Amino acid sequence: MLQVKSVSRSFGDHRVLQDISFDVRPGRMTGFVGANGSGKTTTMRIILGVLAAHGGAVTWRDTPVTQPVRQRFGYMPEERGLYPKMKIAEQITWFARLHGLDQATARRNTDRLLAQLDLTERANEALENLSLGNQQRVQIAAALVHEPEMLILDEPFSGLDPIAVEVVLAVLREHAAAGVPVLFSSHQLELVERLCDDLVILSGGNIAAAGGRDELRGRFGTERFELVVDTDAGWLRDQPDVRIVDIDGPRAVFELSSTAGPQADQEVLRAAMQRGQVRTFAPVIPSLSEIFKEAV
Ligand code: ADP
């Protein structure tokens, strides 16, 4: 497990991170979200030792992260740093060698990743001849080629088309399933919602919420219900304890008032059934953007 413990950092007198703490657990994809400027990149750079913390510590398997430990991390920086004129297979292999792999293993891993990322046919092309989406896939291969023990990816999905997102996602999931903790930032909340097991929400350099995705849904989301009937659902407005969130013809989303009894949802269902057919009656799971709004 990677642990960020009370880390703080300032630039001049601007305190960018204020005593932030969170864990990145093995075998889990941890989504790192927050508005622009909330401190995600700064945190990742501190984990990687690119930037020093002004307080606190980062530990990996309960020991401080030192340079030899970082060598075994995989990092995809926000500012992509590949060589435009170098052939892609050559450069991925070169990154593996930089991390200490022997030539044969470096080549083998390169070939495997190129195949997984659908780049085998482009192996001998210069990076600059590839589309931006494919260059992004190469960047991901470069972060993974040395079989990292821990993965830190700054906006790995930005600029990818939906097919590429699925390809990259499959590769990351495979690493997570093998026990590698994966920390990734993204501003695409729907995507994070689908991918992550755990979430860290940063707001103005503070942790607004951190924990398992489903646990956060329970903690932050207001319980809502969706009702779909055959006819107009307008009568719901007059139902006791009901607060309408959205209503459109036969479909309504509502909340129950805090004073409603434990059977209030069943009473609404009974009232609906007395009026005709009920097509849907189900709790609505709060989306990550709702959790985000509430937490921040
Ligand atoms: P995020 O990745 O969440 O968008 P960043 O970590 O990049 O946020 O930035 C957090 C804050 O720190 C921003 O206000 C940014 O302007 C500031 N910042 C980041 N890097 C530097 C730097 N090298 N010098 C001065 N300010 C910086």
mmCIF file of C-alpha atoms and ligand atoms in Angstrom:
data_model
loop_
_atom_site.group_PDB
_atom_site.id
_atom_site.type_symbol
_atom_site.label_atom_id
_atom_site.label_comp_id
_atom_site.label_asym_id
_atom_site.label_seq_id
_atom_site.Cartn_x
_atom_site.Cartn_y
_atom_site.Cartn_z
ATOM 1 C CA MET A 1 0.000 0.000 0.000
ATOM 2 C CA LEU A 2 1.096 3.548 -0.746
ATOM 3 C CA GLN A 3 0.320 6.054 1.982
ATOM 4 C CA VAL A 4 0.303 9.822 1.703
ATOM 5 C CA LYS A 5 0.565 11.133 5.249
ATOM 6 C CA SER A 6 -0.143 14.765 6.161
ATOM 7 C CA VAL A 7 1.601 16.057 3.067
ATOM 8 C CA SER A 8 1.737 19.797 2.577
ATOM 9 C CA ARG A 9 3.317 21.982 -0.040
ATOM 10 C CA SER A 10 3.459 25.682 -0.833
ATOM 11 C CA PHE A 11 4.620 27.682 -3.819
ATOM 12 C CA GLY A 12 5.791 30.994 -2.392
ATOM 13 C CA ASP A 13 3.105 31.949 0.108
ATOM 14 C CA HIS A 14 0.437 29.977 -1.764
ATOM 15 C CA ARG A 15 -0.322 26.865 0.299
ATOM 16 C CA VAL A 16 -1.287 24.380 -2.403
ATOM 17 C CA LEU A 17 -1.597 21.198 -0.305
ATOM 18 C CA GLN A 18 -2.666 21.325 3.321
ATOM 19 C CA ASP A 19 -1.868 18.221 5.342
ATOM 20 C CA ILE A 20 -3.428 15.765 2.944
ATOM 21 C CA SER A 21 -3.605 12.044 3.781
ATOM 22 C CA PHE A 22 -4.933 9.108 1.790
ATOM 23 C CA ASP A 23 -4.066 5.510 0.871
ATOM 24 C CA VAL A 24 -3.698 3.806 -2.481
ATOM 25 C CA ARG A 25 -4.472 0.167 -1.898
ATOM 26 C CA PRO A 26 -3.093 -2.858 -3.744
ATOM 27 C CA GLY A 27 -5.274 -4.383 -6.406
ATOM 28 C CA ARG A 28 -7.472 -1.296 -6.600
ATOM 29 C CA MET A 29 -7.932 1.508 -9.052
ATOM 30 C CA THR A 30 -8.030 4.766 -7.132
ATOM 31 C CA GLY A 31 -9.542 7.743 -8.947
ATOM 32 C CA PHE A 32 -8.066 11.104 -8.031
ATOM 33 C CA VAL A 33 -10.461 13.937 -8.792
ATOM 34 C CA GLY A 34 -10.726 17.636 -8.085
ATOM 35 C CA ALA A 35 -11.236 20.907 -9.924
ATOM 36 C CA ASN A 36 -8.365 22.354 -11.944
ATOM 37 C CA GLY A 37 -5.754 23.737 -9.600
ATOM 38 C CA SER A 38 -6.900 21.664 -6.621
ATOM 39 C CA GLY A 39 -3.450 20.073 -6.319
ATOM 40 C CA LYS A 40 -3.650 16.668 -8.036
ATOM 41 C CA THR A 41 -0.547 17.037 -10.169
ATOM 42 C CA THR A 42 1.390 18.512 -7.269
ATOM 43 C CA THR A 43 0.455 15.494 -5.128
ATOM 44 C CA MET A 44 1.493 13.043 -7.824
ATOM 45 C CA ARG A 45 4.788 14.811 -8.360
ATOM 46 C CA ILE A 46 5.480 14.642 -4.623
ATOM 47 C CA ILE A 47 4.736 10.893 -4.581
ATOM 48 C CA LEU A 48 7.206 10.507 -7.427
ATOM 49 C CA GLY A 49 9.832 12.676 -5.763
ATOM 50 C CA VAL A 50 9.851 15.112 -8.694
ATOM 51 C CA LEU A 51 8.824 17.719 -6.137
ATOM 52 C CA ALA A 52 9.641 17.834 -2.410
ATOM 53 C CA ALA A 53 6.925 17.960 0.231
ATOM 54 C CA HIS A 54 7.182 20.746 2.805
ATOM 55 C CA GLY A 55 5.627 18.552 5.463
ATOM 56 C CA GLY A 56 4.458 14.989 5.922
ATOM 57 C CA ALA A 57 5.677 11.832 4.211
ATOM 58 C CA VAL A 58 4.905 9.292 1.532
ATOM 59 C CA THR A 59 5.458 5.637 2.393
ATOM 60 C CA TRP A 60 5.391 2.500 0.292
ATOM 61 C CA ARG A 61 4.848 -0.761 2.178
ATOM 62 C CA ASP A 62 5.425 1.155 5.428
ATOM 63 C CA THR A 63 8.832 2.535 4.504
ATOM 64 C CA PRO A 64 9.671 6.004 3.184
ATOM 65 C CA VAL A 65 9.782 6.246 -0.589
ATOM 66 C CA THR A 66 13.382 6.567 -1.696
ATOM 67 C CA GLN A 67 14.897 6.783 -5.167
ATOM 68 C CA PRO A 68 15.433 3.008 -5.604
ATOM 69 C CA VAL A 69 11.790 2.477 -4.610
ATOM 70 C CA ARG A 70 10.616 5.090 -7.120
ATOM 71 C CA GLN A 71 12.539 3.265 -9.814
ATOM 72 C CA ARG A 72 9.967 0.527 -9.437
ATOM 73 C CA PHE A 73 7.016 2.925 -9.806
ATOM 74 C CA GLY A 74 5.397 3.639 -13.150
ATOM 75 C CA TYR A 75 4.519 7.261 -13.879
ATOM 76 C CA MET A 76 2.663 8.926 -16.668
ATOM 77 C CA PRO A 77 3.211 12.665 -16.264
ATOM 78 C CA GLU A 78 0.790 15.355 -17.308
ATOM 79 C CA GLU A 79 3.391 16.797 -19.627
ATOM 80 C CA ARG A 80 4.111 13.883 -21.862
ATOM 81 C CA GLY A 81 7.815 13.421 -22.456
ATOM 82 C CA LEU A 82 8.558 11.147 -25.388
ATOM 83 C CA TYR A 83 10.941 11.536 -28.299
ATOM 84 C CA PRO A 84 9.050 12.587 -31.446
ATOM 85 C CA LYS A 85 11.569 11.212 -33.929
ATOM 86 C CA MET A 86 12.353 7.914 -32.237
ATOM 87 C CA LYS A 87 10.606 4.714 -33.323
ATOM 88 C CA ILE A 88 8.010 3.698 -30.804
ATOM 89 C CA ALA A 89 9.203 0.154 -30.059
ATOM 90 C CA GLU A 90 12.735 1.464 -29.652
ATOM 91 C CA GLN A 91 11.695 4.119 -27.184
ATOM 92 C CA ILE A 92 9.520 1.871 -25.066
ATOM 93 C CA THR A 93 12.378 -0.618 -24.840
ATOM 94 C CA TRP A 94 14.703 2.226 -23.961
ATOM 95 C CA PHE A 95 12.454 3.273 -21.058
ATOM 96 C CA ALA A 96 12.487 -0.307 -19.803
ATOM 97 C CA ARG A 97 16.297 -0.355 -19.942
ATOM 98 C CA LEU A 98 16.388 2.945 -18.018
ATOM 99 C CA HIS A 99 14.511 1.180 -15.245
ATOM 100 C CA GLY A 100 17.090 -1.579 -15.176
ATOM 101 C CA LEU A 101 15.522 -4.332 -17.277
ATOM 102 C CA ASP A 102 17.825 -6.482 -19.401
ATOM 103 C CA GLN A 103 17.512 -6.188 -23.168
ATOM 104 C CA ALA A 104 15.609 -9.441 -23.705
ATOM 105 C CA THR A 105 12.987 -8.707 -21.023
ATOM 106 C CA ALA A 106 12.694 -5.115 -22.221
ATOM 107 C CA ARG A 107 11.973 -6.313 -25.764
ATOM 108 C CA ARG A 108 9.554 -8.964 -24.615
ATOM 109 C CA ASN A 109 7.570 -6.505 -22.475
ATOM 110 C CA THR A 110 7.576 -3.947 -25.276
ATOM 111 C CA ASP A 111 6.154 -6.444 -27.759
ATOM 112 C CA ARG A 112 3.491 -7.571 -25.326
ATOM 113 C CA LEU A 113 2.362 -4.017 -24.531
ATOM 114 C CA LEU A 114 2.361 -2.965 -28.173
ATOM 115 C CA ALA A 115 0.089 -5.920 -28.904
ATOM 116 C CA GLN A 116 -2.222 -5.149 -25.974
ATOM 117 C CA LEU A 117 -2.461 -1.513 -27.000
ATOM 118 C CA ASP A 118 -3.058 -2.367 -30.675
ATOM 119 C CA LEU A 119 0.181 -0.750 -31.782
ATOM 120 C CA THR A 120 2.123 -3.725 -33.148
ATOM 121 C CA GLU A 121 1.764 -2.550 -36.741
ATOM 122 C CA ARG A 122 3.154 0.864 -35.836
ATOM 123 C CA ALA A 123 6.170 -0.484 -33.911
ATOM 124 C CA ASN A 124 8.751 0.883 -36.332
ATOM 125 C CA GLU A 125 7.189 4.247 -36.957
ATOM 126 C CA ALA A 126 8.444 7.472 -35.445
ATOM 127 C CA LEU A 127 6.218 8.724 -32.647
ATOM 128 C CA GLU A 128 5.482 11.986 -34.472
ATOM 129 C CA ASN A 129 3.787 10.089 -37.297
ATOM 130 C CA LEU A 130 1.128 8.727 -34.946
ATOM 131 C CA SER A 131 -2.195 10.341 -34.093
ATOM 132 C CA LEU A 132 -2.351 12.019 -30.685
ATOM 133 C CA GLY A 133 -4.487 9.182 -29.354
ATOM 134 C CA ASN A 134 -1.897 6.616 -30.434
ATOM 135 C CA GLN A 135 0.911 8.728 -28.973
ATOM 136 C CA GLN A 136 -0.995 8.581 -25.724
ATOM 137 C CA ARG A 137 -1.080 4.777 -25.920
ATOM 138 C CA VAL A 138 2.700 4.824 -26.374
ATOM 139 C CA GLN A 139 3.001 7.010 -23.290
ATOM 140 C CA ILE A 140 1.053 4.451 -21.318
ATOM 141 C CA ALA A 141 3.258 1.641 -22.614
ATOM 142 C CA ALA A 142 6.308 3.634 -21.485
ATOM 143 C CA ALA A 143 4.859 3.890 -17.956
ATOM 144 C CA LEU A 144 4.134 0.157 -17.775
ATOM 145 C CA VAL A 145 7.021 -1.503 -19.557
ATOM 146 C CA HIS A 146 9.211 -2.094 -16.502
ATOM 147 C CA GLU A 147 6.460 -4.014 -14.677
ATOM 148 C CA PRO A 148 5.959 -1.331 -12.029
ATOM 149 C CA GLU A 149 4.928 -2.181 -8.486
ATOM 150 C CA MET A 150 2.821 0.962 -8.287
ATOM 151 C CA LEU A 151 1.238 3.066 -11.030
ATOM 152 C CA ILE A 152 0.628 6.810 -10.987
ATOM 153 C CA LEU A 153 -1.074 8.251 -14.038
ATOM 154 C CA ASP A 154 -1.872 11.916 -14.548
ATOM 155 C CA GLU A 155 -4.909 12.196 -16.856
ATOM 156 C CA PRO A 156 -4.236 8.945 -18.742
ATOM 157 C CA PHE A 157 -7.546 9.123 -20.605
ATOM 158 C CA SER A 158 -7.466 12.711 -21.792
ATOM 159 C CA GLY A 159 -7.529 12.918 -25.563
ATOM 160 C CA LEU A 160 -8.444 9.261 -26.081
ATOM 161 C CA ASP A 161 -11.385 8.236 -28.241
ATOM 162 C CA PRO A 162 -13.877 5.780 -26.708
ATOM 163 C CA ILE A 163 -12.209 2.732 -28.273
ATOM 164 C CA ALA A 164 -8.791 3.753 -27.006
ATOM 165 C CA VAL A 165 -10.283 4.369 -23.555
ATOM 166 C CA GLU A 166 -11.460 0.753 -23.467
ATOM 167 C CA VAL A 167 -8.081 -0.545 -24.643
ATOM 168 C CA VAL A 168 -6.154 1.436 -22.034
ATOM 169 C CA LEU A 169 -8.666 0.584 -19.371
ATOM 170 C CA ALA A 170 -8.264 -3.139 -20.002
ATOM 171 C CA VAL A 171 -4.493 -2.838 -19.621
ATOM 172 C CA LEU A 172 -4.774 -0.860 -16.372
ATOM 173 C CA ARG A 173 -7.350 -3.248 -14.959
ATOM 174 C CA GLU A 174 -5.024 -6.149 -15.688
ATOM 175 C CA HIS A 175 -2.298 -4.471 -13.646
ATOM 176 C CA ALA A 176 -4.669 -3.690 -10.796
ATOM 177 C CA ALA A 177 -5.928 -7.275 -10.818
ATOM 178 C CA ALA A 178 -2.325 -8.456 -10.465
ATOM 179 C CA GLY A 179 -2.136 -6.480 -7.208
ATOM 180 C CA VAL A 180 -0.623 -3.216 -8.416
ATOM 181 C CA PRO A 181 -2.111 -0.121 -6.756
ATOM 182 C CA VAL A 182 -3.170 2.331 -9.472
ATOM 183 C CA LEU A 183 -3.671 6.040 -8.786
ATOM 184 C CA PHE A 184 -5.059 7.988 -11.742
ATOM 185 C CA SER A 185 -6.353 11.504 -12.066
ATOM 186 C CA SER A 186 -9.089 12.480 -14.462
ATOM 187 C CA HIS A 187 -11.550 15.281 -14.970
ATOM 188 C CA GLN A 188 -13.954 12.923 -16.751
ATOM 189 C CA LEU A 189 -16.151 12.052 -13.812
ATOM 190 C CA GLU A 190 -18.341 9.516 -15.642
ATOM 191 C CA LEU A 191 -15.221 7.628 -16.596
ATOM 192 C CA VAL A 192 -13.763 7.706 -13.101
ATOM 193 C CA GLU A 193 -17.076 6.541 -11.758
ATOM 194 C CA ARG A 194 -16.998 3.488 -13.987
ATOM 195 C CA LEU A 195 -13.337 2.647 -13.411
ATOM 196 C CA CYS A 196 -12.464 3.313 -9.848
ATOM 197 C CA ASP A 197 -12.754 1.114 -6.797
ATOM 198 C CA ASP A 198 -11.617 3.886 -4.479
ATOM 199 C CA LEU A 199 -11.865 7.640 -4.747
ATOM 200 C CA VAL A 200 -9.897 10.583 -3.444
ATOM 201 C CA ILE A 201 -11.627 13.940 -3.891
ATOM 202 C CA LEU A 202 -9.395 16.974 -3.549
ATOM 203 C CA SER A 203 -10.727 20.481 -3.062
ATOM 204 C CA GLY A 204 -8.500 23.510 -2.727
ATOM 205 C CA GLY A 205 -5.591 21.421 -1.469
ATOM 206 C CA ASN A 206 -7.666 19.526 1.115
ATOM 207 C CA ILE A 207 -9.155 16.045 1.007
ATOM 208 C CA ALA A 208 -12.901 16.588 0.646
ATOM 209 C CA ALA A 209 -13.594 12.840 0.768
ATOM 210 C CA ALA A 210 -11.689 9.576 0.403
ATOM 211 C CA GLY A 211 -12.723 5.951 0.527
ATOM 212 C CA GLY A 212 -14.421 3.172 -1.390
ATOM 213 C CA ARG A 213 -16.624 4.398 -4.212
ATOM 214 C CA ASP A 214 -19.714 2.607 -2.990
ATOM 215 C CA GLU A 215 -19.128 3.688 0.575
ATOM 216 C CA LEU A 216 -18.890 7.329 -0.549
ATOM 217 C CA ARG A 217 -22.105 6.923 -2.506
ATOM 218 C CA GLY A 218 -23.796 5.825 0.688
ATOM 219 C CA ARG A 219 -22.190 8.599 2.707
ATOM 220 C CA PHE A 220 -22.815 11.520 0.368
ATOM 221 C CA GLY A 221 -25.678 10.697 -1.926
ATOM 222 C CA THR A 222 -29.172 11.628 -0.783
ATOM 223 C CA GLU A 223 -31.399 8.613 -1.208
ATOM 224 C CA ARG A 224 -33.558 9.083 -4.268
ATOM 225 C CA PHE A 225 -36.112 6.940 -6.057
ATOM 226 C CA GLU A 226 -37.223 6.650 -9.619
ATOM 227 C CA LEU A 227 -40.840 5.902 -10.404
ATOM 228 C CA VAL A 228 -42.168 5.187 -13.880
ATOM 229 C CA VAL A 229 -45.893 4.630 -14.296
ATOM 230 C CA ASP A 230 -48.205 4.282 -17.300
ATOM 231 C CA THR A 231 -49.975 7.585 -17.000
ATOM 232 C CA ASP A 232 -48.990 11.002 -15.749
ATOM 233 C CA ALA A 233 -47.112 10.886 -12.431
ATOM 234 C CA GLY A 234 -48.203 14.410 -11.437
ATOM 235 C CA TRP A 235 -50.232 13.118 -8.457
ATOM 236 C CA LEU A 236 -46.889 12.438 -6.764
ATOM 237 C CA ARG A 237 -46.607 16.168 -6.014
ATOM 238 C CA ASP A 238 -49.430 15.798 -3.491
ATOM 239 C CA GLN A 239 -48.115 12.618 -1.896
ATOM 240 C CA PRO A 240 -47.063 13.150 1.758
ATOM 241 C CA ASP A 241 -43.294 13.096 2.537
ATOM 242 C CA VAL A 242 -42.346 13.316 -1.158
ATOM 243 C CA ARG A 243 -40.060 15.977 -2.605
ATOM 244 C CA ILE A 244 -39.952 15.915 -6.404
ATOM 245 C CA VAL A 245 -36.459 16.214 -7.886
ATOM 246 C CA ASP A 246 -37.542 15.807 -11.495
ATOM 247 C CA ILE A 247 -40.798 14.940 -13.179
ATOM 248 C CA ASP A 248 -41.572 14.403 -16.848
ATOM 249 C CA GLY A 249 -44.898 12.824 -17.772
ATOM 250 C CA PRO A 250 -44.975 9.270 -16.438
ATOM 251 C CA ARG A 251 -41.440 9.414 -14.981
ATOM 252 C CA ALA A 252 -40.468 11.017 -11.686
ATOM 253 C CA VAL A 253 -37.396 11.154 -9.466
ATOM 254 C CA PHE A 254 -38.114 11.998 -5.861
ATOM 255 C CA GLU A 255 -36.646 12.124 -2.369
ATOM 256 C CA LEU A 256 -38.400 11.399 0.895
ATOM 257 C CA SER A 257 -38.481 14.053 3.595
ATOM 258 C CA SER A 258 -36.231 13.462 6.589
ATOM 259 C CA THR A 259 -39.286 13.000 8.811
ATOM 260 C CA ALA A 260 -40.728 10.218 6.616
ATOM 261 C CA GLY A 261 -41.234 6.840 8.270
ATOM 262 C CA PRO A 262 -39.249 3.735 7.310
ATOM 263 C CA GLN A 263 -42.132 2.500 5.133
ATOM 264 C CA ALA A 264 -42.606 5.767 3.239
ATOM 265 C CA ASP A 265 -41.158 4.394 0.005
ATOM 266 C CA GLN A 266 -43.548 1.442 0.162
ATOM 267 C CA GLU A 267 -46.454 3.821 0.689
ATOM 268 C CA VAL A 268 -45.512 5.697 -2.470
ATOM 269 C CA LEU A 269 -45.318 2.405 -4.345
ATOM 270 C CA ARG A 270 -48.761 1.349 -3.069
ATOM 271 C CA ALA A 271 -50.214 4.713 -4.050
ATOM 272 C CA ALA A 272 -48.750 4.302 -7.539
ATOM 273 C CA MET A 273 -50.116 0.764 -7.917
ATOM 274 C CA GLN A 274 -53.584 1.927 -6.928
ATOM 275 C CA ARG A 275 -53.475 4.304 -9.892
ATOM 276 C CA GLY A 276 -52.378 1.765 -12.494
ATOM 277 C CA GLN A 277 -49.321 -0.040 -13.822
ATOM 278 C CA VAL A 278 -45.887 0.598 -12.249
ATOM 279 C CA ARG A 279 -43.088 0.134 -14.785
ATOM 280 C CA THR A 280 -40.131 1.043 -12.550
ATOM 281 C CA PHE A 281 -39.679 1.678 -8.876
ATOM 282 C CA ALA A 282 -36.061 1.731 -7.777
ATOM 283 C CA PRO A 283 -33.521 3.626 -5.711
ATOM 284 C CA VAL A 284 -31.314 5.933 -7.775
ATOM 285 C CA ILE A 285 -27.586 5.487 -7.148
ATOM 286 C CA PRO A 286 -25.972 8.926 -6.793
ATOM 287 C CA SER A 287 -23.522 9.719 -9.564
ATOM 288 C CA LEU A 288 -19.955 10.719 -8.876
ATOM 289 C CA SER A 289 -20.691 14.258 -10.005
ATOM 290 C CA GLU A 290 -23.411 14.451 -7.347
ATOM 291 C CA ILE A 291 -21.026 13.066 -4.715
ATOM 292 C CA PHE A 292 -18.405 15.497 -5.944
ATOM 293 C CA LYS A 293 -20.734 18.493 -5.680
ATOM 294 C CA GLU A 294 -21.788 17.501 -2.206
ATOM 295 C CA ALA A 295 -18.273 16.717 -0.941
ATOM 296 C CA VAL A 296 -16.579 19.839 -2.321
HETATM 297 P P1 ADP B 1 -4.336 20.131 -10.555
HETATM 298 O O1 ADP B 1 -3.430 19.065 -11.041
HETATM 299 O O2 ADP B 1 -5.369 19.630 -9.586
HETATM 300 O O3 ADP B 1 -4.962 20.930 -11.664
HETATM 301 P P2 ADP B 1 -1.917 21.443 -9.658
HETATM 302 O O4 ADP B 1 -1.299 20.530 -8.676
HETATM 303 O O5 ADP B 1 -1.358 21.450 -11.044
HETATM 304 O O6 ADP B 1 -3.498 21.185 -9.696
HETATM 305 O O7 ADP B 1 -1.852 22.929 -9.124
HETATM 306 C C1 ADP B 1 -2.288 23.301 -7.830
HETATM 307 C C2 ADP B 1 -1.948 24.765 -7.582
HETATM 308 O O8 ADP B 1 -0.543 24.916 -7.460
HETATM 309 C C3 ADP B 1 -2.383 25.704 -8.690
HETATM 310 O O9 ADP B 1 -2.860 26.893 -8.098
HETATM 311 C C4 ADP B 1 -1.106 25.955 -9.453
HETATM 312 O O10 ADP B 1 -1.136 27.213 -10.051
HETATM 313 C C5 ADP B 1 -0.068 25.891 -8.362
HETATM 314 N N1 ADP B 1 1.238 25.417 -8.870
HETATM 315 C C6 ADP B 1 1.505 24.186 -9.358
HETATM 316 N N2 ADP B 1 2.799 24.070 -9.711
HETATM 317 C C7 ADP B 1 3.375 25.284 -9.418
HETATM 318 C C8 ADP B 1 4.696 25.812 -9.563
HETATM 319 N N3 ADP B 1 5.702 25.064 -10.038
HETATM 320 N N4 ADP B 1 4.902 27.076 -9.159
HETATM 321 C C9 ADP B 1 3.897 27.832 -8.653
HETATM 322 N N5 ADP B 1 2.643 27.401 -8.500
HETATM 323 C C10 ADP B 1 2.371 26.156 -8.889
#
